[in-house]
Structure formats: C-alpha cells, structure tokens
Short mmCIF file of C-alpha atoms in Angstrom, two decimals:
data_model
loop_
_atom_site.label_atom_id
_atom_site.label_comp_id
_atom_site.label_asym_id
_atom_site.label_seq_id
_atom_site.Cartn_x
_atom_site.Cartn_y
_atom_site.Cartn_z
CA MET A 1 -5.11 22.29 -12.95
CA ARG A 2 -2.45 19.69 -13.28
CA GLY A 3 -3.17 18.52 -9.85
CA LYS A 4 -6.77 18.01 -10.48
CA ALA A 5 -6.06 15.83 -13.61
CA TYR A 6 -4.12 13.68 -11.47
CA LEU A 7 -6.83 13.22 -8.91
CA LEU A 8 -9.33 12.56 -11.58
CA GLY A 9 -6.84 10.09 -12.84
CA ALA A 10 -6.71 8.47 -9.42
CA VAL A 11 -10.42 8.10 -9.51
CA ILE A 12 -10.38 6.20 -12.70
CA ALA A 13 -7.45 4.03 -11.38
CA LEU A 14 -9.41 3.08 -8.13
CA ILE A 15 -12.37 1.90 -10.15
CA GLY A 16 -10.27 -0.59 -12.16
CA ALA A 17 -7.89 -1.49 -9.24
CA ALA A 18 -10.66 -1.94 -6.70
CA ILE A 19 -11.95 -5.18 -8.39
CA TYR A 20 -8.94 -7.09 -7.19
CA VAL A 21 -7.70 -5.32 -3.95
CA ALA A 22 -10.23 -3.90 -1.82
CA HIS A 23 -11.54 -7.18 -0.44
CA ALA A 24 -11.17 -8.41 3.08
CA SER A 25 -8.53 -11.00 4.28
CA GLU A 26 -8.06 -14.02 2.02
CA ARG A 27 -9.89 -16.90 3.14
CA ALA A 28 -7.49 -19.41 4.90
CA ASP A 29 -8.11 -22.83 5.28
CA GLY A 30 -6.06 -23.00 8.41
CA GLU A 31 -3.33 -25.06 6.94
CA ALA A 32 0.16 -24.08 8.33
CA ALA A 33 2.90 -23.48 5.94
CA PRO A 34 5.89 -26.09 6.15
CA LEU A 35 9.36 -25.08 7.78
CA PHE A 36 7.97 -22.59 10.21
CA GLY A 37 4.49 -23.73 10.89
CA ILE A 38 2.75 -20.35 10.16
CA LYS A 39 -0.79 -19.88 9.42
CA ILE A 40 -2.55 -16.86 7.89
CA PRO A 41 -3.14 -14.35 10.55
CA PRO A 42 -6.77 -13.56 10.85
CA GLY A 43 -7.63 -9.98 9.83
CA TYR A 44 -4.24 -9.06 8.27
CA ARG A 45 -5.93 -7.41 5.51
CA ASP A 46 -6.91 -4.73 7.94
CA TRP A 47 -3.46 -3.94 9.10
CA LYS A 48 -1.84 -0.72 8.81
CA VAL A 49 0.60 0.20 5.79
CA ILE A 50 4.15 0.15 6.21
CA SER A 51 5.34 0.53 2.98
CA VAL A 52 4.86 -0.18 -0.93
CA ALA A 53 7.16 -1.42 -3.53
CA HIS A 54 7.40 -2.54 -7.15
CA GLU A 55 9.41 -5.67 -7.74
CA ALA A 56 10.35 -5.81 -11.33
CA GLY A 57 12.34 -8.71 -12.98
CA ASN A 58 10.56 -12.16 -12.97
CA ASN A 59 8.19 -11.01 -10.20
CA ASN A 60 6.89 -7.92 -11.93
CA ASP A 61 4.44 -7.14 -9.03
CA LEU A 62 3.20 -4.31 -7.02
CA ARG A 63 3.32 -4.90 -3.23
CA ALA A 64 1.99 -3.64 0.01
CA VAL A 65 3.72 -4.34 3.23
CA LEU A 66 1.45 -4.39 6.28
CA GLY A 67 2.21 -4.65 10.00
CA ASN A 68 0.25 -5.96 12.77
CA ASP A 69 -0.19 -3.50 15.79
CA ILE A 70 2.82 -4.70 17.51
CA ALA A 71 4.93 -4.25 14.40
CA ILE A 72 3.50 -0.73 13.53
CA LYS A 73 3.92 0.34 17.31
CA ALA A 74 7.68 -0.64 17.23
CA TYR A 75 8.25 1.21 13.96
CA ARG A 76 6.51 4.28 14.81
CA GLU A 77 8.23 4.42 18.22
CA ASP A 78 11.71 3.73 16.57
CA LYS A 79 11.91 0.64 18.76
CA LEU A 80 13.59 -1.80 16.34
CA PRO A 81 14.62 -4.49 16.24
CA PHE A 82 11.09 -5.87 16.17
CA PRO A 83 9.78 -7.26 19.37
CA ASP A 84 8.43 -10.83 19.57
CA GLY A 85 4.80 -11.07 18.31
CA SER A 86 5.44 -8.74 15.33
CA ILE A 87 4.04 -9.90 11.97
CA ILE A 88 4.83 -8.23 8.67
CA ALA A 89 2.38 -9.20 5.84
CA ARG A 90 3.53 -8.64 2.27
CA LEU A 91 0.74 -8.67 -0.36
CA ALA A 92 1.77 -8.82 -4.04
CA TRP A 93 -0.47 -8.27 -6.96
CA SER A 94 0.34 -8.30 -10.75
CA TYR A 95 1.88 -5.28 -12.13
CA VAL A 96 -0.47 -4.23 -14.83
CA PRO A 97 -0.91 -1.04 -17.04
CA SER A 98 -4.03 0.83 -16.44
CA GLU A 99 -5.59 1.20 -19.85
CA GLU A 100 -8.17 3.77 -18.50
CA ASN A 101 -5.46 6.00 -17.02
CA ASN A 102 -3.16 5.71 -19.97
CA THR A 103 -5.92 6.73 -22.23
CA ALA A 104 -6.66 9.74 -20.13
CA PHE A 105 -3.03 10.83 -19.88
CA GLY A 106 -2.31 10.01 -23.51
CA ARG A 107 0.75 7.83 -22.74
CA GLU A 108 1.94 4.71 -20.88
CA GLN A 109 2.44 5.84 -17.36
CA SER A 110 0.10 4.20 -14.93
CA PHE A 111 0.42 0.77 -13.41
CA VAL A 112 -2.02 -0.60 -11.01
CA ALA A 113 -2.45 -3.76 -8.99
CA GLY A 114 -3.92 -6.65 -10.99
CA PRO A 115 -4.82 -10.22 -9.91
CA PRO A 116 -3.16 -11.23 -6.64
CA ILE A 117 0.00 -13.30 -6.78
CA ASN A 118 0.78 -14.42 -3.39
CA LEU A 119 1.04 -13.48 0.26
CA GLN A 120 3.86 -13.64 2.67
CA PHE A 121 4.25 -13.39 6.42
CA MET A 122 7.25 -12.83 8.62
CA VAL A 123 6.59 -13.64 12.23
CA LYS A 124 9.05 -12.44 14.97
CA ASP A 125 9.60 -14.99 17.77
CA SER A 126 13.24 -14.86 19.00
CA LYS A 127 12.95 -18.29 20.62
CA LYS A 128 11.06 -20.30 18.15
CA TYR A 129 12.98 -19.10 15.12
CA ALA A 130 16.34 -18.43 16.71
CA THR A 131 18.12 -20.19 13.95
CA THR A 132 16.75 -17.72 11.25
CA GLY A 133 17.39 -14.55 13.13
CA GLY A 134 14.33 -14.64 15.10
CA TRP A 135 11.90 -14.57 12.17
CA GLY A 136 9.77 -17.25 10.44
CA PHE A 137 8.50 -16.99 7.02
CA ALA A 138 5.52 -18.28 5.13
CA GLN A 139 4.14 -17.72 1.76
CA PHE A 140 0.37 -18.60 0.61
CA LYS A 141 -1.34 -18.51 -2.65
CA ASP A 142 -5.02 -18.63 -2.83
CA GLY A 143 -5.10 -19.39 0.75
CA LYS A 144 -2.83 -22.32 0.89
CA PRO A 145 0.77 -22.67 1.80
CA ASN A 146 2.92 -22.18 -1.47
CA ALA A 147 6.82 -22.34 -2.00
CA ASP A 148 7.21 -20.86 -5.41
CA MET B 1 14.42 -21.88 -1.98
CA ARG B 2 13.60 -18.92 -4.50
CA GLY B 3 10.59 -17.98 -2.25
CA LYS B 4 12.92 -17.83 0.86
CA ALA B 5 15.27 -15.55 -1.12
CA TYR B 6 12.51 -13.28 -1.79
CA LEU B 7 11.39 -13.15 1.69
CA LEU B 8 14.87 -12.09 2.88
CA GLY B 9 14.98 -9.55 0.21
CA ALA B 10 11.64 -8.22 1.61
CA VAL B 11 13.32 -7.74 4.97
CA ILE B 12 16.03 -5.83 3.44
CA ALA B 13 13.67 -3.51 1.51
CA LEU B 14 11.67 -2.94 4.78
CA ILE B 15 14.60 -1.73 6.63
CA GLY B 16 15.51 0.69 3.83
CA ALA B 17 11.97 1.85 3.07
CA ALA B 18 10.62 2.12 6.60
CA ILE B 19 12.59 5.28 7.14
CA TYR B 20 10.15 7.23 5.12
CA VAL B 21 6.67 5.41 5.15
CA ALA B 22 6.04 3.77 8.55
CA HIS B 23 5.22 6.96 10.42
CA ALA B 24 1.74 7.92 11.75
CA SER B 25 -0.43 10.56 9.88
CA GLU B 26 1.36 13.70 8.50
CA ARG B 27 1.03 16.53 10.85
CA ALA B 28 -1.72 18.91 9.59
CA ASP B 29 -1.81 22.62 10.62
CA GLY B 30 -5.53 22.44 10.09
CA GLU B 31 -5.40 24.57 7.04
CA ALA B 32 -8.21 23.74 4.66
CA ALA B 33 -7.21 23.34 0.85
CA PRO B 34 -8.95 25.70 -1.44
CA LEU B 35 -11.78 25.00 -3.90
CA PHE B 36 -13.12 22.25 -1.75
CA GLY B 37 -12.31 23.28 1.85
CA ILE B 38 -11.03 19.94 2.68
CA LYS B 39 -8.59 19.43 5.68
CA ILE B 40 -6.40 16.43 6.48
CA PRO B 41 -8.69 13.90 8.19
CA PRO B 42 -7.15 12.83 11.50
CA GLY B 43 -5.72 9.08 11.47
CA TYR B 44 -5.82 8.79 7.79
CA ARG B 45 -2.38 6.79 8.12
CA ASP B 46 -4.25 4.12 9.98
CA TRP B 47 -6.80 3.40 7.23
CA LYS B 48 -6.97 0.25 5.44
CA VAL B 49 -5.46 -0.39 2.26
CA ILE B 50 -7.55 -0.28 -0.90
CA SER B 51 -4.89 -0.61 -3.64
CA VAL B 52 -1.20 0.29 -4.62
CA ALA B 53 0.00 1.67 -7.90
CA HIS B 54 2.95 3.10 -9.79
CA GLU B 55 2.66 6.24 -11.53
CA ALA B 56 5.60 6.58 -14.10
CA GLY B 57 6.03 9.57 -16.34
CA ASN B 58 6.61 13.02 -14.68
CA ASN B 59 5.24 11.75 -11.48
CA ASN B 60 7.28 8.78 -11.04
CA ASP B 61 5.84 7.57 -7.56
CA LEU B 62 4.68 4.61 -5.75
CA ARG B 63 1.33 5.12 -4.24
CA ALA B 64 -1.17 3.60 -1.56
CA VAL B 65 -4.71 4.33 -1.77
CA LEU B 66 -6.46 3.87 1.57
CA GLY B 67 -10.08 4.38 2.63
CA ASN B 68 -11.80 5.45 5.73
CA ASP B 69 -14.11 2.88 7.20
CA ILE B 70 -17.12 4.12 5.26
CA ALA B 71 -15.54 3.71 2.11
CA ILE B 72 -13.83 0.32 2.90
CA LYS B 73 -17.21 -1.06 3.98
CA ALA B 74 -18.87 -0.07 0.80
CA TYR B 75 -15.96 -1.61 -1.22
CA ARG B 76 -16.14 -4.84 0.49
CA GLU B 77 -19.84 -5.06 0.33
CA ASP B 78 -19.87 -4.14 -3.51
CA LYS B 79 -22.12 -1.25 -2.55
CA LEU B 80 -20.81 1.36 -5.13
CA PRO B 81 -21.12 4.22 -5.84
CA PHE B 82 -19.47 5.33 -2.61
CA PRO B 83 -21.85 6.72 -0.11
CA ASP B 84 -21.67 10.22 1.58
CA GLY B 85 -18.77 10.38 4.21
CA SER B 86 -16.51 8.10 2.15
CA ILE B 87 -13.02 9.39 2.00
CA ILE B 88 -10.19 7.93 -0.16
CA ALA B 89 -6.57 8.89 0.78
CA ARG B 90 -3.83 8.82 -1.93
CA LEU B 91 -0.11 8.65 -0.50
CA ALA B 92 2.68 9.28 -2.81
CA TRP B 93 6.33 8.48 -2.37
CA SER B 94 9.18 8.76 -4.78
CA TYR B 95 9.86 5.79 -6.82
CA VAL B 96 13.46 4.74 -5.92
CA PRO B 97 15.62 1.80 -6.67
CA SER B 98 16.60 -0.38 -3.61
CA GLU B 99 20.33 -0.55 -3.51
CA GLU B 100 20.28 -3.12 -1.00
CA ASN B 101 17.76 -5.35 -2.72
CA ASN B 102 19.40 -4.81 -6.16
CA THR B 103 22.84 -5.76 -4.82
CA ALA B 104 21.40 -8.93 -3.29
CA PHE B 105 19.63 -9.96 -6.39
CA GLY B 106 22.42 -9.00 -8.82
CA ARG B 107 20.26 -6.83 -10.78
CA GLU B 108 18.07 -3.79 -11.01
CA GLN B 109 14.70 -5.01 -9.94
CA SER B 110 13.48 -3.63 -6.78
CA PHE B 111 11.81 -0.24 -6.36
CA VAL B 112 10.81 1.01 -3.05
CA ALA B 113 9.16 4.01 -1.60
CA GLY B 114 11.51 6.93 -1.06
CA PRO B 115 10.63 10.43 0.36
CA PRO B 116 7.04 11.39 0.44
CA ILE B 117 5.81 13.62 -2.54
CA ASN B 118 2.24 14.48 -1.41
CA LEU B 119 -0.89 13.36 -0.19
CA GLN B 120 -4.35 13.59 -1.71
CA PHE B 121 -8.00 13.06 -0.57
CA MET B 122 -11.20 12.57 -2.16
CA VAL B 123 -14.29 13.30 -0.08
CA LYS B 124 -17.77 11.96 -1.03
CA ASP B 125 -20.50 14.55 -0.28
CA SER B 126 -23.29 14.37 -3.00
CA LYS B 127 -24.80 17.77 -1.96
CA LYS B 128 -21.85 19.78 -1.12
CA TYR B 129 -19.85 18.74 -4.25
CA ALA B 130 -22.70 18.18 -6.50
CA THR B 131 -21.03 20.12 -9.28
CA THR B 132 -17.95 17.69 -9.42
CA GLY B 133 -19.87 14.37 -9.36
CA GLY B 134 -20.16 14.27 -5.59
CA TRP B 135 -16.51 14.32 -4.74
CA GLY B 136 -14.24 17.07 -3.43
CA PHE B 137 -10.61 16.86 -3.94
CA ALA B 138 -7.66 18.27 -1.93
CA GLN B 139 -3.82 17.81 -2.12
CA PHE B 140 -1.24 18.38 0.65
CA LYS B 141 2.38 18.60 0.84
CA ASP B 142 4.35 18.67 4.18
CA GLY B 143 0.96 19.18 5.76
CA LYS B 144 -0.21 22.07 3.79
CA PRO B 145 -2.57 22.65 1.02
CA ASN B 146 -0.70 22.30 -2.20
CA ALA B 147 -1.79 22.54 -5.84
CA ASP B 148 1.19 21.28 -7.86
#
C-alpha cells in the first residue's frame, strides 16, 4: 500500500499548495518590461506544461515552465529551434517544506510551492530580437516589470 | 543583470529538460487500474497546472499537479470540496541535477525533470468512491497500471 500512502500524501499537499498556485493568470497592468518591451501575455496561466524544476542556491524556488500553443506544437513535433511567436513562461514559487506531508511521512521530505516569487517570459522573434539570439526576455513581480 | 543570467540559465535548462517532459499524453493501452477501475484520461497532458512540488526521500522526484477543467474551475472559484467529475493528475519525473546550468552558475543549484517515474490520478465521484472520501486513486507507469 505504499502507492496509496503517496496518493494520500498528494491530496494533503494539494490542499496546502493550492492556496498559492491554482489561480488564473496574474493580473497585469499592461506595463511593458524595459529592454525588450514585453508585456504579460494574456492567459499564460492556462498554457501547457513543458517542464518543472527546482532552483536551489539563492533562488530556492520551485518552477513550472509553460509554453504557448506555438511553442508546445514545436516541442511535440520536434521542430526546434522554436518558430517566431513562441513564448515560454517560467513561474517561480518559494520552495517550502510541507508540514502536513512531513508530519504524515514522519520525516522531512516534501517540498511544495509557497508564495509566488516572480514570472519570466521568453518571446521568440528572430527579427526584433536578432541581437539576443532571437529571444526577448522579461521578468515581472506582482504584475509589474521587475529586474531583480 | 542577475535577472538576465537566470533567464539564460532557464533556456539552457529547457533544452535539457525538454527531452523528457514536453511530450503529449503518455500512450495508454486502455487498461484500468485495479481497486478503483480508473483509466488514463485522454489529453491529461494538456491540463492546466495546479501546483509543482519536490518529493525528496525515497521518491526523489519533481512533480507537476494538473487538473481537468472541472477541477481547475472549482479551484479558481474557491468552490471546494471538488465537485464530482474533478480529476487531478500527478506527473512525476526523476529529480536530476542540471549539468549545463550548474556549469553556467559555477555551483550545484539547478535540478530539473529527468526521466518520467510514474503518473497518478485522483478522480472525484462521491457515490462510486464513497468509502474513500469520494476519491478514487490510480497509478500508471509506462502507460500501464502500477502499484509501486
């Protein structure tokens, strides 16, 4: 029944984690980030998952990498490099221990997404961003351009 | 330019991680998992992200938790407990260091999704699964029911 224990653990983690991460796209004030002039793309929170990661070190975050339809299609059809119009979103949340799960498991082993840290986008436009490999970059925090 | 360094790091991580995780839904052979009779729901890989997590310990995985439209709607409208028809998917991949990123950063700090480990679903059906709190559970590995 080890599998079932994990499943029940997942339920517990969900309840805790959902406070922060289930929500729709962050509200944007429409302000464009400097350097590349990128705004938060509407509906990015509904994009499909490309990958997940944990950045330790100074960041110490859990992150999801999502892609818009153009990016996902290129990935799935193995048609890289990404075509113009591809947008990759990186959502980062604080990396926090799950007290509920760790109590259930009897040891420190579960880490879940805590409060959001920031949001990054990479936009492919081979002409507009020719000098940076065809990609423009932007970071947002609480809906506003942010350079930290 | 710390922000930009991270963005470029993210590009590198993407290329490495995408080998495993960008693909469409795992092929299912249609076999139902024992106990709860659950099959892999078509198109689950396109569902929206609820949360992400890292399970250390014996699992040592990175996981994404996705929800079908019924589940996501309930979350976003704060209408919990989940209504019948909600399905939560948990995708787990091996937790592996990113050699590319760690080389770029000069230290061990990036962990990305490696090969897939398994796939779990929780299906809400308050009548069918009344004896387990209204939820049925199933685990799959390589498209087949799996109890590990």
